[in-house]
Coordinates of C-alpha atoms and ligand atoms in Angstrom, one line a residue:
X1 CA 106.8 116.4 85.3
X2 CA 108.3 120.1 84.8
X3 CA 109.6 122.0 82.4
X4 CA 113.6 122.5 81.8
X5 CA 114.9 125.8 82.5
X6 CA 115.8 125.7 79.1
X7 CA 112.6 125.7 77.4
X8 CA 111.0 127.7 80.4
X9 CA 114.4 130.6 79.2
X10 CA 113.3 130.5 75.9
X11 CA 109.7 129.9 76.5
X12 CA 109.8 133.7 78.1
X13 CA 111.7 134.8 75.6
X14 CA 109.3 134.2 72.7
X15 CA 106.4 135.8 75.2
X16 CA 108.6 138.9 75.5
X17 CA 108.7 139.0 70.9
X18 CA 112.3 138.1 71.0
X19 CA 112.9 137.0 67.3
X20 CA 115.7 135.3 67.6
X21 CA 114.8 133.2 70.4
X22 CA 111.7 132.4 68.1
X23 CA 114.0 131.3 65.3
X24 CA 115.8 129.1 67.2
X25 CA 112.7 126.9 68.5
X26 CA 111.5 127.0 64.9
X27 CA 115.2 126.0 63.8
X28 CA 115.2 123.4 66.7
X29 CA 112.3 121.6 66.2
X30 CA 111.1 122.1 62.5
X31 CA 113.1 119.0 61.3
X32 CA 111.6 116.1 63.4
X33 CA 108.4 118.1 63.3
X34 CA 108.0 117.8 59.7
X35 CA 109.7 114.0 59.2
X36 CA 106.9 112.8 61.5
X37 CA 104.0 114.9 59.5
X38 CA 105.9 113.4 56.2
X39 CA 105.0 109.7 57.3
X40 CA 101.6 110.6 58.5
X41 CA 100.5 112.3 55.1
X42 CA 100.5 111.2 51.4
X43 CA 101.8 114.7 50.0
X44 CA 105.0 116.2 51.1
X45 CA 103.3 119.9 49.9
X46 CA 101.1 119.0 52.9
X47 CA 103.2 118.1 55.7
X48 CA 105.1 121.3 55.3
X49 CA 101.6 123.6 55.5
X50 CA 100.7 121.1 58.7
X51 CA 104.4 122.0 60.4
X52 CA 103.6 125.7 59.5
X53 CA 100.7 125.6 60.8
X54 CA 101.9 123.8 64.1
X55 CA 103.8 126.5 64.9
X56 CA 101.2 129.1 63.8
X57 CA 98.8 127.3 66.5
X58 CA 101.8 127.5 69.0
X59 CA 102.8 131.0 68.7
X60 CA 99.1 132.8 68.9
X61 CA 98.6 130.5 72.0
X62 CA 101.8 131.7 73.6
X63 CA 101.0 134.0 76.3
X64 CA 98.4 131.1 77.4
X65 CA 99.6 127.7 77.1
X66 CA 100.9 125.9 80.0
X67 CA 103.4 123.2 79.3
X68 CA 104.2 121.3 82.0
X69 CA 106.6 118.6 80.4
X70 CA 108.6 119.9 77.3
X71 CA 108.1 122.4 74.2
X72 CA 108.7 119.3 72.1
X73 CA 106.0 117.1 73.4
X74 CA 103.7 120.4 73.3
X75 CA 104.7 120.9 69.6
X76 CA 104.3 116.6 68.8
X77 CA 100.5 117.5 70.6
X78 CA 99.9 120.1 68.1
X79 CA 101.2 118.7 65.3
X80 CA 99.4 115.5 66.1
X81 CA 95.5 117.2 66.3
X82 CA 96.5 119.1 63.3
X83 CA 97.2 116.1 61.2
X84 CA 93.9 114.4 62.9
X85 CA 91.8 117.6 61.7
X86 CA 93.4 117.9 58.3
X87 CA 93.5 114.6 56.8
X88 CA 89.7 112.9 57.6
X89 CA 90.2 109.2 56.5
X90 CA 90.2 106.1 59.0
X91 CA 93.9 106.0 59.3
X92 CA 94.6 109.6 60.3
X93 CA 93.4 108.3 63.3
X94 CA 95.8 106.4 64.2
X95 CA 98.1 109.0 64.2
X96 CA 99.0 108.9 67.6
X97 CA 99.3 105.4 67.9
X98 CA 102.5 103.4 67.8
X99 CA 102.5 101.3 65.4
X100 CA 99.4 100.5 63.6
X101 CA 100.1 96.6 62.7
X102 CA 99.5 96.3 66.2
X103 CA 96.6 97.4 66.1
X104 CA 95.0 95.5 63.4
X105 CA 93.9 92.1 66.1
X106 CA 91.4 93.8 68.2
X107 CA 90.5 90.5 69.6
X108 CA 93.9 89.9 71.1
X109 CA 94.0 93.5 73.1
X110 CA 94.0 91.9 76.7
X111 CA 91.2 93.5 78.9
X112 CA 92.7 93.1 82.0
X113 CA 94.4 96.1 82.4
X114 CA 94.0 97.8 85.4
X115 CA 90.6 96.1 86.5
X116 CA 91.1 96.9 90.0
X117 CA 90.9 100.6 89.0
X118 CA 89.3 100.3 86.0
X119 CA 85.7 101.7 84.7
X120 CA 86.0 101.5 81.1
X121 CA 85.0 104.6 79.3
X122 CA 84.7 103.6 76.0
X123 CA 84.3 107.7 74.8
X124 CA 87.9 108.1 75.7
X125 CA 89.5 108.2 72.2
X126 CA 92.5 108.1 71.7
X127 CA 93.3 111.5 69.9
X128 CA 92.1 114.3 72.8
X129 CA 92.9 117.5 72.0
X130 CA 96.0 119.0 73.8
X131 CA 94.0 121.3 75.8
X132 CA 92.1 118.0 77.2
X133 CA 95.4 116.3 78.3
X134 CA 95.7 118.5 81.7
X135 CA 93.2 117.1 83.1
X136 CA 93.3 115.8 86.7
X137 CA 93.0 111.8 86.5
X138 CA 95.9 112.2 83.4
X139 CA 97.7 114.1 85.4
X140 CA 97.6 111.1 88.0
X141 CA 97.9 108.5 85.6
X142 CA 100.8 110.2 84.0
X143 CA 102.8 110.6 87.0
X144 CA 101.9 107.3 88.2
X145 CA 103.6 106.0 85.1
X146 CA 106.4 108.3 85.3
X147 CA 107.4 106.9 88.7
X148 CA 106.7 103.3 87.0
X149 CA 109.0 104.2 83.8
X150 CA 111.8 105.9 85.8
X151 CA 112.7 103.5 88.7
X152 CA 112.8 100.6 86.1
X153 CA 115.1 103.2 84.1
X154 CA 117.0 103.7 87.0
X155 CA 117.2 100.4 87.9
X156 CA 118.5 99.1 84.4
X157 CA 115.4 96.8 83.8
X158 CA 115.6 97.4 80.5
X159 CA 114.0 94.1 79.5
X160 CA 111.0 94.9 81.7
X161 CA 110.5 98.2 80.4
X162 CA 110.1 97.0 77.3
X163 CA 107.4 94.8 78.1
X164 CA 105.8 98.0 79.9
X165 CA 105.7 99.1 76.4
X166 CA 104.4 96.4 74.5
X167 CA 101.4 95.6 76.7
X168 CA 100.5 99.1 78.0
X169 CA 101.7 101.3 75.2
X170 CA 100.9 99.0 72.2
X171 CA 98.1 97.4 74.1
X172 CA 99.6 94.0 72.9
X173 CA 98.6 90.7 73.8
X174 CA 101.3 88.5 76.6
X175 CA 101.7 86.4 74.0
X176 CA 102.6 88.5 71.4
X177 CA 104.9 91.0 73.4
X178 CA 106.4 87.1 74.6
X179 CA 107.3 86.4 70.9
X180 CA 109.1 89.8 70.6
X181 CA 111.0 89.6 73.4
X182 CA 112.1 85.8 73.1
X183 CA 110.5 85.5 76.8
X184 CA 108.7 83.3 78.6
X185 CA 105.1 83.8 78.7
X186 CA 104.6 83.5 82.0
X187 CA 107.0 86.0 82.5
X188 CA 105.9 88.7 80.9
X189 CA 102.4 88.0 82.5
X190 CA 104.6 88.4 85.9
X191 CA 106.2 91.5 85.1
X192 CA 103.2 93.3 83.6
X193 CA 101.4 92.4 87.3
X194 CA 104.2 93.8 89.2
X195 CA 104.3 97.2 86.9
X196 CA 100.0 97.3 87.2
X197 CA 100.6 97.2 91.1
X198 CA 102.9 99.9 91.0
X199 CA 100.9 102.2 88.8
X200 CA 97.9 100.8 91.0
X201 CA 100.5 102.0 94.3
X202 CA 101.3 105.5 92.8
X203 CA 97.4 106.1 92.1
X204 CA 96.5 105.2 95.6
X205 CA 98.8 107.3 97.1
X206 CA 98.1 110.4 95.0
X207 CA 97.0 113.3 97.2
X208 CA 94.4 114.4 94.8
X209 CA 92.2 111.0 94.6
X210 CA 91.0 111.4 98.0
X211 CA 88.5 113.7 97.2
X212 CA 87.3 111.9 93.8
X213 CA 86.2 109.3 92.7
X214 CA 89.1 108.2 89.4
X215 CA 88.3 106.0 87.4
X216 CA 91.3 104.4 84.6
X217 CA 90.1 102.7 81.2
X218 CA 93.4 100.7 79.5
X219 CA 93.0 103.7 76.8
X220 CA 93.2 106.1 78.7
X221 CA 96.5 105.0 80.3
X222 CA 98.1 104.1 76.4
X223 CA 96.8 107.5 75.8
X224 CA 98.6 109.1 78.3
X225 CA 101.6 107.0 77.8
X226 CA 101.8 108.5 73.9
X227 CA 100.9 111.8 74.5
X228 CA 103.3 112.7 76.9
X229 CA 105.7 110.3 75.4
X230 CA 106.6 108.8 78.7
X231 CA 109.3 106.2 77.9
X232 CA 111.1 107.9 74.6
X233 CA 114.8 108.5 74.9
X234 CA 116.1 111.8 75.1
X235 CA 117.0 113.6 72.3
X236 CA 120.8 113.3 73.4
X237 CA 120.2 109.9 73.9
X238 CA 119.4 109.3 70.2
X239 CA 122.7 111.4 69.4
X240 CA 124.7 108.5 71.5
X241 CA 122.5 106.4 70.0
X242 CA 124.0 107.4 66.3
X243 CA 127.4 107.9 67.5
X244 CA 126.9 104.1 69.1
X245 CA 128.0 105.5 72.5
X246 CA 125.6 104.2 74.8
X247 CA 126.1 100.9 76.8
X248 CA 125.5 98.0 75.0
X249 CA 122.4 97.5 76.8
X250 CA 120.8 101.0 76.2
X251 CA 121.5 100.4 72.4
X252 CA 119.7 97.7 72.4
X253 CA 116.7 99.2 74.6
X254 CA 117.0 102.0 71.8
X255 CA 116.7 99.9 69.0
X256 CA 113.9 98.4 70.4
X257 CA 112.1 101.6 70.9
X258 CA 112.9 102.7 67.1
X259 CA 112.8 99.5 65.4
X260 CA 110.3 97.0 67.2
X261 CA 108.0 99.3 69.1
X262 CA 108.6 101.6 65.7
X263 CA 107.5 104.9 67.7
X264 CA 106.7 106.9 65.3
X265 CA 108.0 110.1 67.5
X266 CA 111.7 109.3 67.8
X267 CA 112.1 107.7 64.3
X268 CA 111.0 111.3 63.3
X269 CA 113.7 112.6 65.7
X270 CA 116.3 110.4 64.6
X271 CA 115.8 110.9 61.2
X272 CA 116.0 114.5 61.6
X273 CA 119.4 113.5 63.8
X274 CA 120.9 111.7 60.9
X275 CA 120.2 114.5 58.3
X276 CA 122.1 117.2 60.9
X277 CA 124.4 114.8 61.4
X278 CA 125.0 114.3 57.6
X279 CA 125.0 118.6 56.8
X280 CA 127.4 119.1 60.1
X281 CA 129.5 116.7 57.9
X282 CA 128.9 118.7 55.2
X283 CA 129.7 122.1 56.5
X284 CA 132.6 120.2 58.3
X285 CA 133.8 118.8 55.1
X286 CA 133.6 122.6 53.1
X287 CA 135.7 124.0 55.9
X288 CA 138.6 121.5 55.4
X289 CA 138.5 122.0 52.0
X290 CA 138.4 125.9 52.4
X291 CA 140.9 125.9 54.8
X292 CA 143.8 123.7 52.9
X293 CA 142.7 125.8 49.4
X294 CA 142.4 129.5 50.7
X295 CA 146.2 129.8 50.8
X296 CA 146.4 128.7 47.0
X297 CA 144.0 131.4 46.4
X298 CA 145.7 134.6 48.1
X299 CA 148.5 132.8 45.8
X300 CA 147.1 133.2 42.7
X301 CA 145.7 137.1 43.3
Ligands
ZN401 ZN1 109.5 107.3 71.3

């Protein structure tokens, strides 16, 4: 995981007080910013003093913070703990989550996951505070799952990254993430095995575990999964998605992302796409007009 020498470019350039480098983040990312705060809280008034705040938080920590995947994610991690600490009821809580009716059977969360590595630590919850998300065993995990979430990228396993995301991600039962798909359950059961030995692989053959003892709880490796986002498209990759110009079968793995899975990050982001979309339209639309009436203007005067 690194940074792109874009955000690192303008990263430096908001340390060095460049305003207008500081206008364009905020003008970048205050659209999906605050459509994900308006479906986490009740009042709209609310979700705009939450974004604000966001990139209060972001700014005064500036010369400090070390993001080591993208300004976005950093700004989702923000806005995420903000949220938490701001609106106190039950379901703030699931904030980070996925998609909460998933969440609503505990008894059907499998508790297999990663046994073979596994000592449970039931205090990891699953909002940490950004600050707590560099540590080392995430930073393991994270990769780990990278790899995982990449080569089956790569590979065009489309199908089994989508089960990656139901049973890791959503912590959904075989059966369940079976239904979804339309597969067989023993499949899914196969390629869930074959993605835990890989993670299991990547872990083992991490540099840093030699000297520790790691230990992985099933929460800890959703966490990581949602914090760092590890399987949502691009942002260009929801543009093709809206102009319909990926492959037929990354349009469908997109759909599924947005409209199955339902993460809550990229519906944010796509809604913000659409609106842009819809004012670029606009702005393109007043042009034309301008353009074939400005002539019958300079007429008349
Ligand atoms: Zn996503």
């Amino acid at each position: 995981m690194s940074i792109s020498q874009e955000d690192r470019a303008l990263l430096e350039a908001v340390r060095r007080g460049d305003a207008a480098a500081w206008t364009r983040l905020i003008d970048e990312y205050q659209g999906r910013l605050l459509r994900f705060a308006q479906t986490r809280v009740p009042q709209s008034a609310d979700a705009e003093d939450i974004v604000q705040d966001t990139f209060a938080s972001f700014v005064k920590a500036v010369h400090t913070l070390q993001i080591e995947t993208s300004v976005e994610t950093y700004l989702f991690g923000i806005l995420r703990n903000a949220i938490v600490n701001r609106v106190r009821t039950r379901w703030a809580r699931t904030v980070c989550l996925i998609q909460d009716v998933y969440h609503g059977n505990e008894t059907d969360v499998s508790d297999d996951v990663l046994a073979s590595l596994s000592s449970a630590d039931p205090s990891v919850s699953w909002c940490v505070s950004h600050q707590e998300q560099h540590g080392l065993q995430r930073q393991i995990l994270a990769q780990a799952l990278q790899g995982l979430i990449r080569d089956l990228q790569e590979a065009g396993k489309l199908r089994d990254l989508k089960v990656a995301e139901l049973v890791f991600y959503c912590q959904l039962a075989g059966k369940e993430a079976a239904r979804l798909l339309q597969m067989d359950e023993g499949l899914v059961r196969v390629v869930k095995h074959r993605c835990l030995k890989s993670i299991r692989e990547a872990v083992a053959a991490s540099d840093a575990i030699r000297d520790l003892s790691v230990s992985f709880s099933e929460d800890m490796l959703t966490e990581v999964w949602a914090a760092e986002r590890l399987s949502c498209p691009k942002r260009s990759t929801l543009g093709a998605f809206l102009l319909e110009s990926l492959s037929p079968e990354w349009f469908d793995y997109v759909d599924f992302h947005l409209t199955t899975l339902g993460c809550h990050f990229c519906r944010a982001s796509f809604k913000d796409l659409q609106e842009q979309q819809t004012n670029e339209q606009h702005t393109h639309f007043r042009q034309q007009i301008l353009n074939s009436t400005i002539g019958l203007l300079s007429d008349d005067m």
